[in-house]
Coordinates of C-alpha atoms and ligand atoms in Angstrom, one line a residue:
X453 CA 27.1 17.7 12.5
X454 CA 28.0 17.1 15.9
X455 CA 26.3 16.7 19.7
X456 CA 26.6 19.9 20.6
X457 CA 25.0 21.7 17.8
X458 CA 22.4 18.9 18.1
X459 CA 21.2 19.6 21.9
X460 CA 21.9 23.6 21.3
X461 CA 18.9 23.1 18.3
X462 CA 17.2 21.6 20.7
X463 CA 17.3 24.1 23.7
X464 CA 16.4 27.3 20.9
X465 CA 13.3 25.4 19.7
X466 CA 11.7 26.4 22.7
X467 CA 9.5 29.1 22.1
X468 CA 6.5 30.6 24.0
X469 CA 3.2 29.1 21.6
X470 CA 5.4 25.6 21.1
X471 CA 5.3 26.8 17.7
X472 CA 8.4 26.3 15.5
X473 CA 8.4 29.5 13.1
X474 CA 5.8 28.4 10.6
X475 CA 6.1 24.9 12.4
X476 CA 2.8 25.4 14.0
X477 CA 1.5 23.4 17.2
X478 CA -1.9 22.2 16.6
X479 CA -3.9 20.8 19.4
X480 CA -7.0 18.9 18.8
X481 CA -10.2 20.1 17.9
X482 CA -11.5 18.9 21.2
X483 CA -9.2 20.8 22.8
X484 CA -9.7 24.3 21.1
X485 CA -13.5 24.1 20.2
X486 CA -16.1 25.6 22.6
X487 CA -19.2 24.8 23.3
X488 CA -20.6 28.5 22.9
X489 CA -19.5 29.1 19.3
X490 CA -20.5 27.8 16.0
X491 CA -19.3 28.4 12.6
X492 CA -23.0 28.7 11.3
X493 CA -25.5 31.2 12.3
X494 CA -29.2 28.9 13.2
X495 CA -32.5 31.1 14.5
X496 CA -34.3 29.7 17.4
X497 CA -36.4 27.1 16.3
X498 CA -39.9 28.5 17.1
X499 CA -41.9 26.0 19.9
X500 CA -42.5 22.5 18.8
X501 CA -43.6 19.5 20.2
X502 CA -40.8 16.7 19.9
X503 CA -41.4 13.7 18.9
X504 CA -38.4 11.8 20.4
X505 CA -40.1 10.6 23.0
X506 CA -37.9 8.9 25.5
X507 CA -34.6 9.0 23.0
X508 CA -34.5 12.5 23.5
X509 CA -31.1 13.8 24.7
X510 CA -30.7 14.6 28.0
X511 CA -27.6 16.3 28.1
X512 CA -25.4 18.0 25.8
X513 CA -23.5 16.6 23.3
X514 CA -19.9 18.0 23.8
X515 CA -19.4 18.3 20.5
X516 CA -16.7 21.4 19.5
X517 CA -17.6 24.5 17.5
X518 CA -15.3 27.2 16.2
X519 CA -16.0 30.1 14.0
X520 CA -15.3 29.2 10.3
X521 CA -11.8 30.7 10.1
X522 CA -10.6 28.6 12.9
X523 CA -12.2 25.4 11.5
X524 CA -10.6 26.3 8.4
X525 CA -7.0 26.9 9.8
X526 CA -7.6 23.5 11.7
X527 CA -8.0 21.4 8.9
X528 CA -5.4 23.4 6.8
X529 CA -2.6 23.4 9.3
X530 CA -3.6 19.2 9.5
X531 CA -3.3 18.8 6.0
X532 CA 0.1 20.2 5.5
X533 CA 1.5 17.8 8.4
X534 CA 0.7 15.4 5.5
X535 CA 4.0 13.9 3.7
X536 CA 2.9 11.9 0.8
X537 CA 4.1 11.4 -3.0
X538 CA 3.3 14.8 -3.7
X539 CA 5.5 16.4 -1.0
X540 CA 8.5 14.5 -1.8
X541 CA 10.2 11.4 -3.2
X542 CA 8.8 8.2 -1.0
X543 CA 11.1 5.6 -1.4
X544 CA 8.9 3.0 0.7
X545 CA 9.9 -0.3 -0.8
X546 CA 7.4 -3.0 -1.7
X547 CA 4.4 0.1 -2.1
X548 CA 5.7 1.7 -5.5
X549 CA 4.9 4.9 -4.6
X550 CA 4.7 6.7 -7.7
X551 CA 3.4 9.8 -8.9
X552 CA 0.0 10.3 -9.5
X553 CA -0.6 12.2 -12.9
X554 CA -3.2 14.8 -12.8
X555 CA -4.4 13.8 -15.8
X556 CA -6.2 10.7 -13.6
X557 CA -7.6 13.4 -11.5
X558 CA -9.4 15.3 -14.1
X559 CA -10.8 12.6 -15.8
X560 CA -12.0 10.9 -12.7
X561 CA -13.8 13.9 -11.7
X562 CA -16.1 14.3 -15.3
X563 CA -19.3 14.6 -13.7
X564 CA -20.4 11.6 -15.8
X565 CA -17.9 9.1 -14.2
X566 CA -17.3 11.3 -10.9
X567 CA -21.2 11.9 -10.3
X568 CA -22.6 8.3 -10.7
X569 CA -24.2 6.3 -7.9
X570 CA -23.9 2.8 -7.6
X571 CA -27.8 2.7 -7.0
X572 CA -28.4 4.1 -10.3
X573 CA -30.2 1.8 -12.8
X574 CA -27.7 0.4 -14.9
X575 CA -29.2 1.4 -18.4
X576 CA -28.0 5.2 -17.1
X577 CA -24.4 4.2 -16.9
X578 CA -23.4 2.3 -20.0
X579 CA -20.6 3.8 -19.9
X580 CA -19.4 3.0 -16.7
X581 CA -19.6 -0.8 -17.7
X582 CA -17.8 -0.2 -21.0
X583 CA -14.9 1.4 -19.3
X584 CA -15.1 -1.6 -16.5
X585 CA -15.0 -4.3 -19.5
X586 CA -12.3 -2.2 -21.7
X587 CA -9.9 -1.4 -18.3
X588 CA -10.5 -5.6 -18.1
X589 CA -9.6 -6.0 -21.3
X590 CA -6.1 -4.5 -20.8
X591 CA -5.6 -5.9 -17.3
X592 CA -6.0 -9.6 -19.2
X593 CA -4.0 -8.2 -22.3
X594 CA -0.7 -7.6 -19.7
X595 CA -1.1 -10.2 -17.8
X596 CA -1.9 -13.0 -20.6
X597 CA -4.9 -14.2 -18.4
X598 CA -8.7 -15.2 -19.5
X599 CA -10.8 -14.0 -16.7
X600 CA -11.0 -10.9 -14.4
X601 CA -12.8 -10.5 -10.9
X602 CA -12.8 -6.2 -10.6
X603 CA -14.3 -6.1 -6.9
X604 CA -11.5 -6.6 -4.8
X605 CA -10.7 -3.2 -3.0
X606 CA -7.3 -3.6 -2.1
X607 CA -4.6 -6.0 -2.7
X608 CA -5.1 -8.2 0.6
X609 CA -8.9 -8.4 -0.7
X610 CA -7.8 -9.9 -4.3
X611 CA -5.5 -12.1 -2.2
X612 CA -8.3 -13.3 -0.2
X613 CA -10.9 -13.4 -3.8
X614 CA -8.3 -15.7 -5.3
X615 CA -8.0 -18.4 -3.1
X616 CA -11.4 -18.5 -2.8
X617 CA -11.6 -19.1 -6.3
X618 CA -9.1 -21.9 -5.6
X619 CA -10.8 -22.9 -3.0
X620 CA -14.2 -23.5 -5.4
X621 CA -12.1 -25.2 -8.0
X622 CA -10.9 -27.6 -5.5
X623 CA -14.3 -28.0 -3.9
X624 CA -16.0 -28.7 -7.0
X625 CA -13.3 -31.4 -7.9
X626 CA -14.3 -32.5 -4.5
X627 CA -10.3 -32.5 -3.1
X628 CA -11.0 -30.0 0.1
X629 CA -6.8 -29.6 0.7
X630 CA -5.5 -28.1 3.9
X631 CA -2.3 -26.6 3.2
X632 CA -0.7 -23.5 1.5
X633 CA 2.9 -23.4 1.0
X634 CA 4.0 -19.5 1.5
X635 CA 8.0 -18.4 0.8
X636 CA 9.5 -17.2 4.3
X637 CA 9.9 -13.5 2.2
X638 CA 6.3 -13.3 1.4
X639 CA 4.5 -9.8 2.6
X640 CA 2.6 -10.9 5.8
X641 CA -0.6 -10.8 3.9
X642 CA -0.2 -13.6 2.2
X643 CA -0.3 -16.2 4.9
X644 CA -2.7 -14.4 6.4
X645 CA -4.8 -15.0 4.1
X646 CA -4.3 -18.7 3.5
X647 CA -4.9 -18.8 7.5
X648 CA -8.0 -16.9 7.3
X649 CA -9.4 -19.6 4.9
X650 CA -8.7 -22.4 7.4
X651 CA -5.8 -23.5 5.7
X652 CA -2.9 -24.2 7.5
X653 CA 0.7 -22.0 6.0
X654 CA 3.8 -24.0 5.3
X655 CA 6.7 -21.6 5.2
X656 CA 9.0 -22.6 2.3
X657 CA 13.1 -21.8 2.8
X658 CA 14.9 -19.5 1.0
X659 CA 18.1 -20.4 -0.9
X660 CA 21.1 -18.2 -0.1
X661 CA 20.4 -16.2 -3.4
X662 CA 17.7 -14.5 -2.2
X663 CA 14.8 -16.6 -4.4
X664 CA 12.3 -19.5 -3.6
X665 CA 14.2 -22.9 -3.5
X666 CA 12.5 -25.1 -6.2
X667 CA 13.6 -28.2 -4.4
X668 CA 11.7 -27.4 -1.4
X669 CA 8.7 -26.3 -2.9
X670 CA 9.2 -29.8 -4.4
X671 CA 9.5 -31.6 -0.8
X672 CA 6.5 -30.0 0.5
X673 CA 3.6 -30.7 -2.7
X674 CA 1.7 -33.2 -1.0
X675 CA -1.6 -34.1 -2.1
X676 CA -2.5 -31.7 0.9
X677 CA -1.4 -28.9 -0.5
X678 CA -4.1 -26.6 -2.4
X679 CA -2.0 -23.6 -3.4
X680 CA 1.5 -21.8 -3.5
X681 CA 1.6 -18.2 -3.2
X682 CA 4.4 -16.5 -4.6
X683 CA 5.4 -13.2 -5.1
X684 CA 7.1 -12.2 -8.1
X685 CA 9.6 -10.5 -8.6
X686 CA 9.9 -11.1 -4.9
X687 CA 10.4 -9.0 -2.1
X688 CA 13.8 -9.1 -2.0
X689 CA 13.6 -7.3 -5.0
X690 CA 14.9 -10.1 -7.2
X691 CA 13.1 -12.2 -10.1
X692 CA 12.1 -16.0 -9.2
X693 CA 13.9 -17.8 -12.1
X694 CA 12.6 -21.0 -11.7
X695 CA 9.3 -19.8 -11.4
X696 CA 8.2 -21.8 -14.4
X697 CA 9.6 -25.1 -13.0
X698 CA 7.9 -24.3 -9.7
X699 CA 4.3 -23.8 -11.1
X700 CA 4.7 -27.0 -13.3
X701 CA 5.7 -29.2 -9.8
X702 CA 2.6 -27.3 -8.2
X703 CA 0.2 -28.4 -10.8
X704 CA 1.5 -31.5 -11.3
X705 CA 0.7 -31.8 -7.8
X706 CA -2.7 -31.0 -8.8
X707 CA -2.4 -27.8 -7.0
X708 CA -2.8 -24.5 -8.1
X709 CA -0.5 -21.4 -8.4
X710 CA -1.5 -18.1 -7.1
X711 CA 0.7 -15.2 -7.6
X712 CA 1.1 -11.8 -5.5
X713 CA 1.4 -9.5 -8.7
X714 CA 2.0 -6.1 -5.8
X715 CA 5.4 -6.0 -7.8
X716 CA 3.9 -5.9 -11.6
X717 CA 5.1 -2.6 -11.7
X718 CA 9.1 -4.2 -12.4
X719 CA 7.6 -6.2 -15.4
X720 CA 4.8 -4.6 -17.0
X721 CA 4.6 -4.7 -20.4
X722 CA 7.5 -7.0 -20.9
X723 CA 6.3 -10.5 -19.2
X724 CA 2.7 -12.0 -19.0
X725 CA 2.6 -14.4 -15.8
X726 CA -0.6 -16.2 -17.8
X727 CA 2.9 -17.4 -19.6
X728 CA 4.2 -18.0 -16.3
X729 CA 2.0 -20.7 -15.5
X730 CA -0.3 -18.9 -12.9
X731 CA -3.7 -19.2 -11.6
X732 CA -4.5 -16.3 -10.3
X733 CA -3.1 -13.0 -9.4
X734 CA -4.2 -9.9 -8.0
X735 CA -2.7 -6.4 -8.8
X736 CA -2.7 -3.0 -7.1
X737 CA -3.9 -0.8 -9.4
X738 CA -2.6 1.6 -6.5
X739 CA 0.8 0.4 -7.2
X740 CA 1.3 0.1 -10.5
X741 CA -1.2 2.2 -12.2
X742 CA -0.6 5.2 -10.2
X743 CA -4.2 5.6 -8.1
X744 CA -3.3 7.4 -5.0
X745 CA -2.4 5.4 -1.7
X746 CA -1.4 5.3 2.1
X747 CA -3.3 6.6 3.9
X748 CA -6.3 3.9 4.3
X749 CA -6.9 4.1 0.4
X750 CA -9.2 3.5 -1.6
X751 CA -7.4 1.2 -3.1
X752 CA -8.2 -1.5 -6.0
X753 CA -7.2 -4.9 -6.3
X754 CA -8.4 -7.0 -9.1
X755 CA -7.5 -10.4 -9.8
X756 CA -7.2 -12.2 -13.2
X757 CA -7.3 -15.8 -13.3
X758 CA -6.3 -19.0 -15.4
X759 CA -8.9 -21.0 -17.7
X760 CA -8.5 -23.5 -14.7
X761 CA -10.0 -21.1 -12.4
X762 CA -11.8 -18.4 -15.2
X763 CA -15.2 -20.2 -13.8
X764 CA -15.2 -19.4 -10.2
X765 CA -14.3 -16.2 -10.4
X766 CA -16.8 -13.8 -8.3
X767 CA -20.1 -12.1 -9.2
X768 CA -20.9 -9.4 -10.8
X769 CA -19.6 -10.3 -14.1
X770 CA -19.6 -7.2 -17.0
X771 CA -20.6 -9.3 -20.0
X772 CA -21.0 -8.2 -23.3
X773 CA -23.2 -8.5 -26.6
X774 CA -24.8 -7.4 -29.3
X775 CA -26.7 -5.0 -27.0
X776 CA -23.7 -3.6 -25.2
X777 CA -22.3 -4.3 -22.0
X778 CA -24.5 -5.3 -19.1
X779 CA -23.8 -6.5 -15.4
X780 CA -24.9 -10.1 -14.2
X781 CA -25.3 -10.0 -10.9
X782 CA -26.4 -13.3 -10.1
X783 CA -25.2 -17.0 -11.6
X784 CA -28.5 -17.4 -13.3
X785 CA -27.4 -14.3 -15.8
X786 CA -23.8 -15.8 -15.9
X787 CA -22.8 -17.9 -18.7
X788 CA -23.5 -21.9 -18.7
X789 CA -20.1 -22.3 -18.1
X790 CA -19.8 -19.9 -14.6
X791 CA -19.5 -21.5 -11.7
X792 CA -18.9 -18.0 -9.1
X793 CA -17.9 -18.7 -5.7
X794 CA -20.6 -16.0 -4.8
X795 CA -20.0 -11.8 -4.1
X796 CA -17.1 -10.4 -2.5
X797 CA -18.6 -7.2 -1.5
X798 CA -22.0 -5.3 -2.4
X799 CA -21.6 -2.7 -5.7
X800 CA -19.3 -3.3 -8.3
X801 CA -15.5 -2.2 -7.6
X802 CA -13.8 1.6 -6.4
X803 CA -14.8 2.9 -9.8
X804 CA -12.7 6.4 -9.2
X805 CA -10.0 4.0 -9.2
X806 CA -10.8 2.3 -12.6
X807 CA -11.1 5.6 -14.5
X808 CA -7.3 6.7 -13.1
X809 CA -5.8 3.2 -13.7
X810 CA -7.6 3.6 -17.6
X811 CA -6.4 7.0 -17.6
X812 CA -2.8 5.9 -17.0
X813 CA -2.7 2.9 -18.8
X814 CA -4.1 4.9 -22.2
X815 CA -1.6 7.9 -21.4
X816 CA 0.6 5.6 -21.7
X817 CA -0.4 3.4 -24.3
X818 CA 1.4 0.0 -24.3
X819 CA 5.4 0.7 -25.1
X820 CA 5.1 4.0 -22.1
X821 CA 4.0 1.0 -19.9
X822 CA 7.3 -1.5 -21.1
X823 CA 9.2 2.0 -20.3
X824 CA 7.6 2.1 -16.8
X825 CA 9.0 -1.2 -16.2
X826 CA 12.8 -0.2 -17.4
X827 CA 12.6 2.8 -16.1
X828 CA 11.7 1.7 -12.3
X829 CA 14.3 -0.8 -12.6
X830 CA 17.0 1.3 -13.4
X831 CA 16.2 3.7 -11.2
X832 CA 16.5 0.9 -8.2
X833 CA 19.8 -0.2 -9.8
X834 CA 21.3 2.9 -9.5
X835 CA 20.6 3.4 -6.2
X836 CA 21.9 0.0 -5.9
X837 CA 25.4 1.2 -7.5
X838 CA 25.8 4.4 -5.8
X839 CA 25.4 2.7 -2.5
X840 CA 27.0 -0.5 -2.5
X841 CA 30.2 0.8 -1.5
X842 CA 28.5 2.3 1.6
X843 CA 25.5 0.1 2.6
X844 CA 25.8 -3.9 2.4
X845 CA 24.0 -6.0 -0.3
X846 CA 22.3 -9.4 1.0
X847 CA 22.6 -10.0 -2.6
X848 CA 25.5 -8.9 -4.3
X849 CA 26.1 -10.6 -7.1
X850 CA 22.8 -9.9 -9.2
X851 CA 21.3 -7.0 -10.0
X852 CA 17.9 -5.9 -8.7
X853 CA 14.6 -5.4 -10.3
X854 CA 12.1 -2.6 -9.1
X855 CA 13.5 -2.6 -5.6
X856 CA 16.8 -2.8 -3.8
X857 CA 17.4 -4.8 -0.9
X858 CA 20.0 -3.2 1.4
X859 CA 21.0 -5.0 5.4
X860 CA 22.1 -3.9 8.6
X861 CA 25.7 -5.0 8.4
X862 CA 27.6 -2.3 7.2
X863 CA 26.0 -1.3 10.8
X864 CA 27.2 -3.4 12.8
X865 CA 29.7 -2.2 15.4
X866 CA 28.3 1.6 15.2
X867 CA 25.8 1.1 18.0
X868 CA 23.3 2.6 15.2
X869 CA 19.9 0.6 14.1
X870 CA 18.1 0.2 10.8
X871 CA 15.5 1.7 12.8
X872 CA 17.7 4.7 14.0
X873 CA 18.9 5.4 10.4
X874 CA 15.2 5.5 9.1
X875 CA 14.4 8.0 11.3
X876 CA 17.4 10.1 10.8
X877 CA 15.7 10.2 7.2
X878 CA 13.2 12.0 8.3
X879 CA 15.2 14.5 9.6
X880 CA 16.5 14.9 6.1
X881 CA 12.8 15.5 4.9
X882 CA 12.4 12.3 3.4
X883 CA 9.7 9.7 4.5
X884 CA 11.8 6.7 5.3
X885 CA 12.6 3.8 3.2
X886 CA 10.6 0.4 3.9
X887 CA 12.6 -1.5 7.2
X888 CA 12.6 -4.7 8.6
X889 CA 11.0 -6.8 5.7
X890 CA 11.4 -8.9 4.1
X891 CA 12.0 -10.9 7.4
X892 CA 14.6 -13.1 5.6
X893 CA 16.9 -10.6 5.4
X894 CA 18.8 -9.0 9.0
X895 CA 17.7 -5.7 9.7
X896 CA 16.2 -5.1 6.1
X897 CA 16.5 -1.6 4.5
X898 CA 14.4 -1.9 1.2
X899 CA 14.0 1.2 -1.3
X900 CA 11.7 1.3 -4.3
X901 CA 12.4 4.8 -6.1
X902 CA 9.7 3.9 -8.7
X903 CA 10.4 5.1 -12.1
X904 CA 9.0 9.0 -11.6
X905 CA 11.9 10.5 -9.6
X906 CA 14.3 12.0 -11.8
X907 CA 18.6 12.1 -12.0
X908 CA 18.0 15.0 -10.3
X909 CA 16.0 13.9 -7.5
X910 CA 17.8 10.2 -7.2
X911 CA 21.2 12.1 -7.1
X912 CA 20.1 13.9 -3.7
X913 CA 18.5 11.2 -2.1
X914 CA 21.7 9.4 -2.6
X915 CA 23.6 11.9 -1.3
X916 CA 21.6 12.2 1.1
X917 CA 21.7 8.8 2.4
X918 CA 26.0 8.4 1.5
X919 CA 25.9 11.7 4.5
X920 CA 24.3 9.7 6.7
X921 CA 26.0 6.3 6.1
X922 CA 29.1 8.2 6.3
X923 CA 28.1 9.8 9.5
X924 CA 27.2 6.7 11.2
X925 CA 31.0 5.0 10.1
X926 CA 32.4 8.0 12.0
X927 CA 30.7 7.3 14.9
X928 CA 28.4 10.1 15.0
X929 CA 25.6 8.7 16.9
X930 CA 23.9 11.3 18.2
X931 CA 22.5 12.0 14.8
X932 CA 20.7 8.9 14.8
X933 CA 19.5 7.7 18.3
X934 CA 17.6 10.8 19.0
X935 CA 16.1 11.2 15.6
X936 CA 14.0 12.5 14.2
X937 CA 15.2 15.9 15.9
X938 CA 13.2 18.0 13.6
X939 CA 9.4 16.2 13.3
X940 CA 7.0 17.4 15.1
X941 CA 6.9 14.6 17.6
X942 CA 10.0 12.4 18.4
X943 CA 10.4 9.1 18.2
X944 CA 7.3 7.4 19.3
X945 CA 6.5 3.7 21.3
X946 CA 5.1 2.2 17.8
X947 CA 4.8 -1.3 19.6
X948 CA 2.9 0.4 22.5
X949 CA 0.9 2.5 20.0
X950 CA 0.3 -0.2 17.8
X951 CA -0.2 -2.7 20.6
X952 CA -2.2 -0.7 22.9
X953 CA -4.2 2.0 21.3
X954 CA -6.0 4.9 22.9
X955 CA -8.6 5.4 21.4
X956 CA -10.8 7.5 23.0
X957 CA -9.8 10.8 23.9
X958 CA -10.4 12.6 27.5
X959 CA -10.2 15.8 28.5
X960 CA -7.0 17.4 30.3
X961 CA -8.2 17.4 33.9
X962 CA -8.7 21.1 34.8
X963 CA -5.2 23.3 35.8
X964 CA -6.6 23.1 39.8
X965 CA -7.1 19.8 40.3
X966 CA -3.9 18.8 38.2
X967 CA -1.8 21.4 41.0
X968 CA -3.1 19.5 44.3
Ligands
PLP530 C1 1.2 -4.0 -1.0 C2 1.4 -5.4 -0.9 C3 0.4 -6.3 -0.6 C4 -1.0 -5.8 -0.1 O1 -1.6 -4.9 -0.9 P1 -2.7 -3.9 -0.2 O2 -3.3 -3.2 -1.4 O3 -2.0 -3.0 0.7 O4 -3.7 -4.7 0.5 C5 0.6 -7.6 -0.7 N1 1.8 -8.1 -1.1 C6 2.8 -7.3 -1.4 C7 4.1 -7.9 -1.9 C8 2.7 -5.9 -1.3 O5 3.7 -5.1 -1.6

């Protein structure tokens, strides 16, 4: 495609309701509700005396109404502005968007699981606990570890749960350290984290492969240092070989290993980091069991741990004996042995989470989970080979796990972004790839096709992107630094939006005043 046909597109887009055929404008509710309609009919409450006193409103609300169809088109016409997994493939790298099964949804919505209240005595939901304990018994089974915390609610939560485990374990031993050492590639959560604990983040280097270097890991282990986190396999998409070596330096250093497990989904079922010599991990069961994500959640993030750190791990424990399962929800029901760090968070975990991780795991059963893994590596790897001679590898000479890692130099001359090529994605009707991170790597383009798109679907996503990359080396920048042409809204200030917020909305000032 060209300019011209470009600007003509957007010159016959005008139309009179600024709707685009079925495209359809919708304003907000604010905007189209009245204060003289409602959706519900209410009789005249007969005279009464209020008892308000002086809280009693003085003046009216402002709040919209609409008749129910309009309320109804409102919220419809919202929804399908929506593009999530279900729409289309999602190639976000790093957030393993994958398809949710339906299966997950049925099961979570049995009234016995779907129905229960976390208020409800717990000799009314046995079974709630049994399916906590048995979803904890897999979680340890794949991971090779001896404890599980299932309160975290996302995976920034279990990040924060355990290194405050490691933060117990080093206060009982009475060593209160001050440093974490965190890989330049790490997700931004991760220092975060160690900062918001009062510890102070040492960046470690990255070797020209793409992986931690072990040797600086090694220069930095002071007796300071209370914990590494690493993330693996990494965000560059690539395993950390000397991972092994690494956690034996840390705890030779008498620190202790914790592990960003976001990425399990590239090794599930075929390596346990408990035989990687971690401490304590968390995983998203939004990533890599399928519960639905983006979009604020709910997520779930629990975190297994070591032996080392098994006895700080946070209350509520779900115990077991001869009895059945029950909850201890304080140390003094807690085994001899516990020493928790305290509660994370009132209630007991995102229980519609549990029942769909359960529900995938045991669809799966343990060699459909190993097939997961291959699966969502292959698919990244072919990605990886139909692109390579079009897009430039950071990494060339290794292949990629879940993810592929792509940069911005096969850019460079054509005036065209990483940023400008994401949004000419869009215009192709595919939510863009993750850009800009890892921050090791210039201009960053990083696609995780997860292991539920098919040939079918991979194929045209490739093609898709070869069109564009193909597009740009011919100059043809029009496409990009105006896109997306086709969204409803162009390309937006994100800094200013993310940076300065409106939050409140006021009304248009009235057509009069706005002509003087
Ligand atoms: C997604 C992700 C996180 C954070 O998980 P949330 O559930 O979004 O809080 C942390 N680290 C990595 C590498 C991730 O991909």
């Amino acid at each position: 495609m060209n300019i011209a046909t470009f600007e003509s597109q957007e010159t016959t887009a005008e139309t009179f309701t600024g709707n685009r055929a079925l495209a359809i404008e919708e304003p907000l509710i604010f905007e189209i509700g009245r204060s003289d309609t409602t959706g519900v009919d209410v009789d005249e409450p007969e005279a009464f005396t209020p008892r308000l006193g002086a809280l009693e409103r003085k003046s009216s609300i402002g709040l919209p109404g609409l008749s129910e169809p309009e309320t109804m088109r409102h919220y419809v016409r919202l929804s399908q502005k929506n593009y999530g997994i279900d729409t289309g493939m999602f190639p976000l790298g790093s957030c393993t968007m994958k398809h949710n099964p339906r299966l997950n949804e049925k099961m979570a919505r049995l009234p016995g699981l779907g129905d229960i209240h976390p208020l409800q005595p717990l000799s009314t939901v046995p079974g709630a606990l049994e399916l906590i304990a048995e979803l904890s018994r897999w979680l340890l089974e794949l991971t090779g570890m001896s404890a599980v915390a299932m309160l975290p609610k996302a995976g920034a939560h279990g990040e924060l749960c355990g290194m405050m485990a490691i933060k117990a374990a080093l206060a009982a031993r009475g060593e209160p350290r001050t440093v974490v050492l965190v890989p330049e590639s790490a997700h931004g959560t991760n220092p975060a984290t160690a900062a918001l604990l009062g510890y102070r983040v040492e960046p470690v280097p990255a070797r020209g492969d793409g992986t931690v270097d072990a040797v600086e890991v090694q220069k930095r282990l002071t007796a300071d240092v209370a914990a590494i986190m690493l993330t693996n396999p990494n965000t560059c998409g690539l395993f950390e070989r000397d991972i092994v070596a690494i956690a034996d330096a840390v705890h030779a250093a008498g620190a202790y290993f914790y592990a960003d497990g976001a990425n399990f989904n590239a090794i599930v079922g075929k390596v346990r980091p408990g035989d990687l010599g971690i401490d304590a991990m968390h995983i998203n069961l939004h990533k890599t069991f399928s519960t639905p994500h983006g979009g604020g959640g709910p997520g779930a993030g629990p975190v297994v741990f070591s032996d080392a750190l098994a006895p700080f791990a946070p209350l509520p424990l779900v115990l077991a004996d001869k009895e059945g399962h029950r909850l201890a929800e304080h140390a003094s029901e807690a085994p001899q042995t516990a020493r928790p760090f305290g509660r994370l968070s009132a209630f007991h975990g995102q229980m519609g989470m549990f029942v769909r991780a359960l529900s995938y795991m045991l669809s799966h059963g343990a060699d459909g989970l190993r097939q997961v893994a291959h699966d969502a590596v292959l698919n990244a790897n072919y990605i990886r080979a139909s692109l390579k001679d079009v897009m430039s590898l950071p990494y060339p000479d290794r292949p990629c796990m879940h993810e592929v890692l792509f940069d911005d130099h096969w850019l460079e001359g054509t005036g065209i972004t990483t940023l400008d090529l994401a949004k000419a994605l869009i215009d192709e009707g595919y939510h863009p790839m993750t850009v800009y991170f890892p921050l090791v790597v210039h201009g960053a383009i990083l696609i995780e096709p997860t292991e539920s798109e098919s040939k079918a679907s991979l194929d045209l996503f490739i093609a898709a992107l070869r069109d564009l990359a193909m597009a740009a080396k011919r100059g043809d920048r029009a496409r990009f630094t105006g896109a997306p042409y086709y969204a409803p809204r162009r390309r937006l200030d994100e800094t200013r939006a993310a940076r300065t917020p409106v939050l409140r909305w006021t009304p248009l000032k009235p057509q009069r005043e706005a002509a003087e």
